[in-house]
mmCIF file of C-alpha atoms in Angstrom:
data_model
loop_
_atom_site.group_PDB
_atom_site.id
_atom_site.type_symbol
_atom_site.label_atom_id
_atom_site.label_comp_id
_atom_site.label_asym_id
_atom_site.label_seq_id
_atom_site.Cartn_x
_atom_site.Cartn_y
_atom_site.Cartn_z
ATOM 1 C CA UNK A 1 99.956 90.438 48.981
ATOM 2 C CA UNK A 2 99.134 90.107 52.950
ATOM 3 C CA UNK A 3 100.698 91.437 55.659
ATOM 4 C CA UNK A 4 103.448 90.389 58.718
ATOM 5 C CA UNK A 5 101.097 89.761 61.496
ATOM 6 C CA UNK A 6 102.406 92.899 63.760
ATOM 7 C CA UNK A 7 104.961 91.161 66.259
ATOM 8 C CA UNK A 8 104.218 91.909 70.083
ATOM 9 C CA UNK A 9 105.641 91.248 73.701
ATOM 10 C CA UNK A 10 103.100 91.073 76.274
ATOM 11 C CA UNK A 11 105.109 90.595 79.560
ATOM 12 C CA UNK A 12 102.625 89.277 83.056
ATOM 13 C CA UNK A 13 105.105 89.670 86.769
ATOM 14 C CA UNK A 14 105.347 86.695 89.055
ATOM 15 C CA UNK A 15 103.267 86.953 92.268
ATOM 16 C CA UNK A 16 104.730 88.700 94.535
ATOM 17 C CA UNK A 17 104.212 89.941 97.995
ATOM 18 C CA UNK A 18 102.393 86.598 99.328
ATOM 19 C CA UNK A 19 100.060 85.964 96.564
ATOM 20 C CA UNK A 20 100.397 82.684 94.257
ATOM 21 C CA UNK A 21 99.275 83.573 91.698
ATOM 22 C CA UNK A 22 99.714 86.599 89.556
ATOM 23 C CA UNK A 23 96.940 88.403 87.425
ATOM 24 C CA UNK A 24 99.359 90.009 84.703
ATOM 25 C CA UNK A 25 100.522 87.670 83.908
ATOM 26 C CA UNK A 26 97.521 84.630 83.265
ATOM 27 C CA UNK A 27 96.266 87.399 81.656
ATOM 28 C CA UNK A 28 99.367 87.149 79.570
ATOM 29 C CA UNK A 29 99.435 83.469 78.756
ATOM 30 C CA UNK A 30 96.051 83.901 77.581
ATOM 31 C CA UNK A 31 96.530 86.675 74.958
ATOM 32 C CA UNK A 32 99.091 84.791 73.887
ATOM 33 C CA UNK A 33 97.096 81.769 73.167
ATOM 34 C CA UNK A 34 94.592 83.244 71.068
ATOM 35 C CA UNK A 35 96.874 86.558 70.290
ATOM 36 C CA UNK A 36 94.507 89.247 68.541
ATOM 37 C CA UNK A 37 93.787 88.651 64.074
ATOM 38 C CA UNK A 38 97.558 90.045 62.736
ATOM 39 C CA UNK A 39 99.374 89.533 65.388
ATOM 40 C CA UNK A 40 102.124 87.600 66.699
ATOM 41 C CA UNK A 41 102.174 87.284 70.193
ATOM 42 C CA UNK A 42 105.573 86.470 72.337
ATOM 43 C CA UNK A 43 104.605 86.351 76.274
ATOM 44 C CA UNK A 44 106.936 86.701 78.805
ATOM 45 C CA UNK A 45 106.873 86.263 82.573
ATOM 46 C CA UNK A 46 109.398 89.183 84.427
ATOM 47 C CA UNK A 47 110.819 89.048 87.711
ATOM 48 C CA UNK A 48 109.247 90.962 89.905
ATOM 49 C CA UNK A 49 112.394 92.504 90.936
ATOM 50 C CA UNK A 50 114.170 95.391 90.957
ATOM 51 C CA UNK A 51 116.718 95.516 88.265
ATOM 52 C CA UNK A 52 116.704 92.414 86.829
ATOM 53 C CA UNK A 53 112.976 92.941 85.386
ATOM 54 C CA UNK A 54 114.208 95.756 83.088
ATOM 55 C CA UNK A 55 117.423 93.284 82.721
ATOM 56 C CA UNK A 56 115.097 90.183 81.585
ATOM 57 C CA UNK A 57 112.767 92.779 79.304
ATOM 58 C CA UNK A 58 115.662 94.410 77.589
ATOM 59 C CA UNK A 59 116.982 90.958 76.645
ATOM 60 C CA UNK A 60 113.462 88.830 75.352
ATOM 61 C CA UNK A 61 113.110 92.528 73.728
ATOM 62 C CA UNK A 62 116.750 91.565 71.715
ATOM 63 C CA UNK A 63 115.571 87.909 71.542
ATOM 64 C CA UNK A 64 111.565 88.396 69.767
ATOM 65 C CA UNK A 65 112.681 92.307 68.255
ATOM 66 C CA UNK A 66 109.233 92.982 68.915
ATOM 67 C CA UNK A 67 107.052 96.033 66.705
ATOM 68 C CA UNK A 68 104.636 96.370 70.322
ATOM 69 C CA UNK A 69 105.518 95.918 73.694
ATOM 70 C CA UNK A 70 102.829 95.801 76.434
ATOM 71 C CA UNK A 71 103.921 95.332 79.722
ATOM 72 C CA UNK A 72 101.502 94.330 82.012
ATOM 73 C CA UNK A 73 100.830 94.372 85.982
ATOM 74 C CA UNK A 74 98.647 93.701 89.446
ATOM 75 C CA UNK A 75 97.267 97.186 91.143
ATOM 76 C CA UNK A 76 95.517 95.193 93.644
ATOM 77 C CA UNK A 77 92.407 97.155 94.944
ATOM 78 C CA UNK A 78 91.465 98.437 91.486
ATOM 79 C CA UNK A 79 88.923 98.139 90.112
ATOM 80 C CA UNK A 80 88.927 97.953 86.340
ATOM 81 C CA UNK A 81 92.292 98.136 83.581
ATOM 82 C CA UNK A 82 94.172 100.991 84.086
ATOM 83 C CA UNK A 83 96.346 102.247 80.919
ATOM 84 C CA UNK A 84 99.514 104.564 82.464
ATOM 85 C CA UNK A 85 100.021 107.720 80.646
ATOM 86 C CA UNK A 86 103.044 108.406 83.163
ATOM 87 C CA UNK A 87 106.773 106.503 84.070
ATOM 88 C CA UNK A 88 108.144 108.247 86.470
ATOM 89 C CA UNK A 89 112.146 108.068 87.233
ATOM 90 C CA UNK A 90 112.054 106.990 91.315
ATOM 91 C CA UNK A 91 111.908 103.417 92.639
ATOM 92 C CA UNK A 92 110.429 103.784 96.416
ATOM 93 C CA UNK A 93 109.565 100.972 97.474
ATOM 94 C CA UNK A 94 106.537 100.038 100.735
ATOM 95 C CA UNK A 95 107.408 96.632 100.681
ATOM 96 C CA UNK A 96 109.668 94.041 99.524
ATOM 97 C CA UNK A 97 110.370 92.730 96.337
ATOM 98 C CA UNK A 98 110.801 89.141 95.818
ATOM 99 C CA UNK A 99 114.827 89.255 96.108
ATOM 100 C CA UNK A 100 114.569 91.347 99.724
ATOM 101 C CA UNK A 101 115.034 94.899 97.938
ATOM 102 C CA UNK A 102 113.875 97.535 98.865
ATOM 103 C CA UNK A 103 115.010 101.364 97.597
ATOM 104 C CA UNK A 104 113.746 104.324 99.064
ATOM 105 C CA UNK A 105 114.080 107.024 96.808
ATOM 106 C CA UNK A 106 116.314 106.142 93.878
ATOM 107 C CA UNK A 107 116.120 106.511 90.365
ATOM 108 C CA UNK A 108 115.462 103.672 87.966
ATOM 109 C CA UNK A 109 117.892 105.205 85.725
ATOM 110 C CA UNK A 110 120.844 107.322 87.370
ATOM 111 C CA UNK A 111 120.335 110.754 85.064
ATOM 112 C CA UNK A 112 117.523 110.007 82.824
ATOM 113 C CA UNK A 113 114.592 112.078 82.532
ATOM 114 C CA UNK A 114 112.219 113.239 85.048
ATOM 115 C CA UNK A 115 109.825 111.153 83.323
ATOM 116 C CA UNK A 116 108.432 109.340 79.912
ATOM 117 C CA UNK A 117 105.145 109.084 78.812
ATOM 118 C CA UNK A 118 103.911 106.275 77.011
ATOM 119 C CA UNK A 119 104.321 105.501 72.847
ATOM 120 C CA UNK A 120 100.944 104.153 72.916
ATOM 121 C CA UNK A 121 97.796 105.733 72.139
ATOM 122 C CA UNK A 122 96.179 105.848 76.172
ATOM 123 C CA UNK A 123 92.682 107.089 75.456
ATOM 124 C CA UNK A 124 92.467 104.428 72.462
ATOM 125 C CA UNK A 125 93.619 101.866 74.585
ATOM 126 C CA UNK A 126 90.538 102.354 77.048
ATOM 127 C CA UNK A 127 88.119 103.246 74.755
ATOM 128 C CA UNK A 128 89.031 99.826 72.790
ATOM 129 C CA UNK A 129 88.545 97.619 76.097
ATOM 130 C CA UNK A 130 85.302 99.115 77.100
ATOM 131 C CA UNK A 131 84.527 98.838 73.232
ATOM 132 C CA UNK A 132 85.217 95.358 73.816
ATOM 133 C CA UNK A 133 82.884 94.751 77.374
ATOM 134 C CA UNK A 134 86.012 94.836 79.568
ATOM 135 C CA UNK A 135 85.727 98.226 82.558
ATOM 136 C CA UNK A 136 89.237 100.866 81.596
ATOM 137 C CA UNK A 137 90.704 103.481 82.373
ATOM 138 C CA UNK A 138 93.331 105.779 81.820
ATOM 139 C CA UNK A 139 95.933 106.080 84.971
ATOM 140 C CA UNK A 140 98.329 108.868 85.933
ATOM 141 C CA UNK A 141 100.282 107.296 87.780
ATOM 142 C CA UNK A 142 102.028 103.657 88.203
ATOM 143 C CA UNK A 143 102.680 104.120 91.883
ATOM 144 C CA UNK A 144 107.041 103.871 92.285
ATOM 145 C CA UNK A 145 107.129 99.761 92.712
ATOM 146 C CA UNK A 146 108.711 97.529 89.905
ATOM 147 C CA UNK A 147 105.670 97.541 87.855
ATOM 148 C CA UNK A 148 106.571 102.055 87.048
ATOM 149 C CA UNK A 149 110.823 100.089 87.039
ATOM 150 C CA UNK A 150 109.504 97.972 83.988
ATOM 151 C CA UNK A 151 107.978 101.379 82.621
ATOM 152 C CA UNK A 152 110.180 103.451 82.703
ATOM 153 C CA UNK A 153 113.155 100.847 81.728
ATOM 154 C CA UNK A 154 110.614 99.812 78.504
ATOM 155 C CA UNK A 155 110.412 103.261 77.765
ATOM 156 C CA UNK A 156 114.222 104.078 78.508
ATOM 157 C CA UNK A 157 114.975 101.856 76.278
ATOM 158 C CA UNK A 158 112.598 102.442 73.244
ATOM 159 C CA UNK A 159 113.798 106.295 73.509
ATOM 160 C CA UNK A 160 117.557 104.969 73.908
ATOM 161 C CA UNK A 161 117.482 102.210 71.830
ATOM 162 C CA UNK A 162 115.090 100.855 69.883
ATOM 163 C CA UNK A 163 113.600 103.761 68.346
ATOM 164 C CA UNK A 164 111.138 101.786 65.903
ATOM 165 C CA UNK A 165 108.855 99.716 69.080
ATOM 166 C CA UNK A 166 106.231 102.097 70.706
ATOM 167 C CA UNK A 167 104.851 100.285 74.379
ATOM 168 C CA UNK A 168 103.313 100.953 77.303
ATOM 169 C CA UNK A 169 101.993 99.617 80.532
ATOM 170 C CA UNK A 170 98.954 98.349 81.909
ATOM 171 C CA UNK A 171 97.508 97.344 85.308
ATOM 172 C CA UNK A 172 94.996 95.054 85.889
ATOM 173 C CA UNK A 173 92.804 93.842 88.728
ATOM 174 C CA UNK A 174 93.212 91.239 91.210
ATOM 175 C CA UNK A 175 91.351 87.780 89.711
ATOM 176 C CA UNK A 176 88.719 86.032 91.281
ATOM 177 C CA UNK A 177 90.714 83.766 93.081
ATOM 178 C CA UNK A 178 92.699 86.358 94.874
ATOM 179 C CA UNK A 179 89.870 88.068 97.128
ATOM 180 C CA UNK A 180 87.724 85.111 97.851
ATOM 181 C CA UNK A 181 87.982 86.362 101.410
ATOM 182 C CA UNK A 182 87.946 89.393 101.165
ATOM 183 C CA UNK A 183 86.072 92.350 100.314
ATOM 184 C CA UNK A 184 88.168 94.159 97.087
ATOM 185 C CA UNK A 185 87.631 94.037 93.475
ATOM 186 C CA UNK A 186 88.929 91.558 91.169
ATOM 187 C CA UNK A 187 87.816 90.469 87.650
ATOM 188 C CA UNK A 188 87.756 86.700 85.764
ATOM 189 C CA UNK A 189 91.299 86.507 84.142
ATOM 190 C CA UNK A 190 89.764 85.739 81.133
ATOM 191 C CA UNK A 191 87.752 88.865 80.679
ATOM 192 C CA UNK A 192 90.956 91.133 81.028
ATOM 193 C CA UNK A 193 92.788 89.037 78.526
ATOM 194 C CA UNK A 194 89.607 90.160 75.959
ATOM 195 C CA UNK A 195 90.873 93.653 77.374
ATOM 196 C CA UNK A 196 93.679 93.819 76.583
ATOM 197 C CA UNK A 197 93.339 91.977 73.648
ATOM 198 C CA UNK A 198 91.485 94.963 72.432
ATOM 199 C CA UNK A 199 93.917 96.890 73.805
ATOM 200 C CA UNK A 200 96.738 95.682 71.849
ATOM 201 C CA UNK A 201 94.566 95.872 68.119
ATOM 202 C CA UNK A 202 93.517 99.283 69.354
ATOM 203 C CA UNK A 203 97.925 99.927 69.773
ATOM 204 C CA UNK A 204 98.537 98.980 66.112
ATOM 205 C CA UNK A 205 96.521 100.517 64.914
ATOM 206 C CA UNK A 206 95.518 103.940 66.319
ATOM 207 C CA UNK A 207 98.271 106.233 64.996
ATOM 208 C CA UNK A 208 96.784 109.409 66.434
ATOM 209 C CA UNK A 209 95.451 109.326 70.152
ATOM 210 C CA UNK A 210 91.629 110.189 69.937
ATOM 211 C CA UNK A 211 90.750 113.174 72.074
ATOM 212 C CA UNK A 212 88.052 112.922 75.053
ATOM 213 C CA UNK A 213 87.787 113.221 79.647
ATOM 214 C CA UNK A 214 90.787 110.763 80.230
ATOM 215 C CA UNK A 215 91.857 113.039 83.137
ATOM 216 C CA UNK A 216 92.040 112.626 86.926
ATOM 217 C CA UNK A 217 91.146 116.039 90.106
ATOM 218 C CA UNK A 218 93.682 114.056 92.217
#
């Protein structure tokens, strides 16, 4: 008897802050078009808007009933795929979101926990991406903009409404077209997608995370 494919939801953001593309969505689309074996992947674009982002994620989870959720966001300036370890319960926006909202020191969820750890095996995910030839590392901060907002929202949904789901967040670099006129790290969308496919397989198949160095001094 064959095993049914793992139902996977991947999300990427719409462009923001004056950009014409968002590598998180470009990569998410590619992963859904060519999913890793043993997975059935649906990609959903999320608005870069506080509040609405979590609402859209909730709707997608209810519509797709995934077993695994991987949210993806742009981290301009980072040189590699960064698998996020922790989401914190604070919105503190350096710039306005796409609806002009700019919360300062507000909770993502009123009376929610201070933080949630990813329910994915973050170090195994990093190792898998590297084995696939894509630079990757553990990140200790998802920021305080809409990416962290969505990551925290995902973790809270899992903790309070969908305990059978596992999920986490990965930040990805700019794509080359975004940095053609500035000296900032970038990565091709196809390479990002290759790393994400490896991360999904590791997240699906790894029960206990590996123990290896992945910390940071600051």
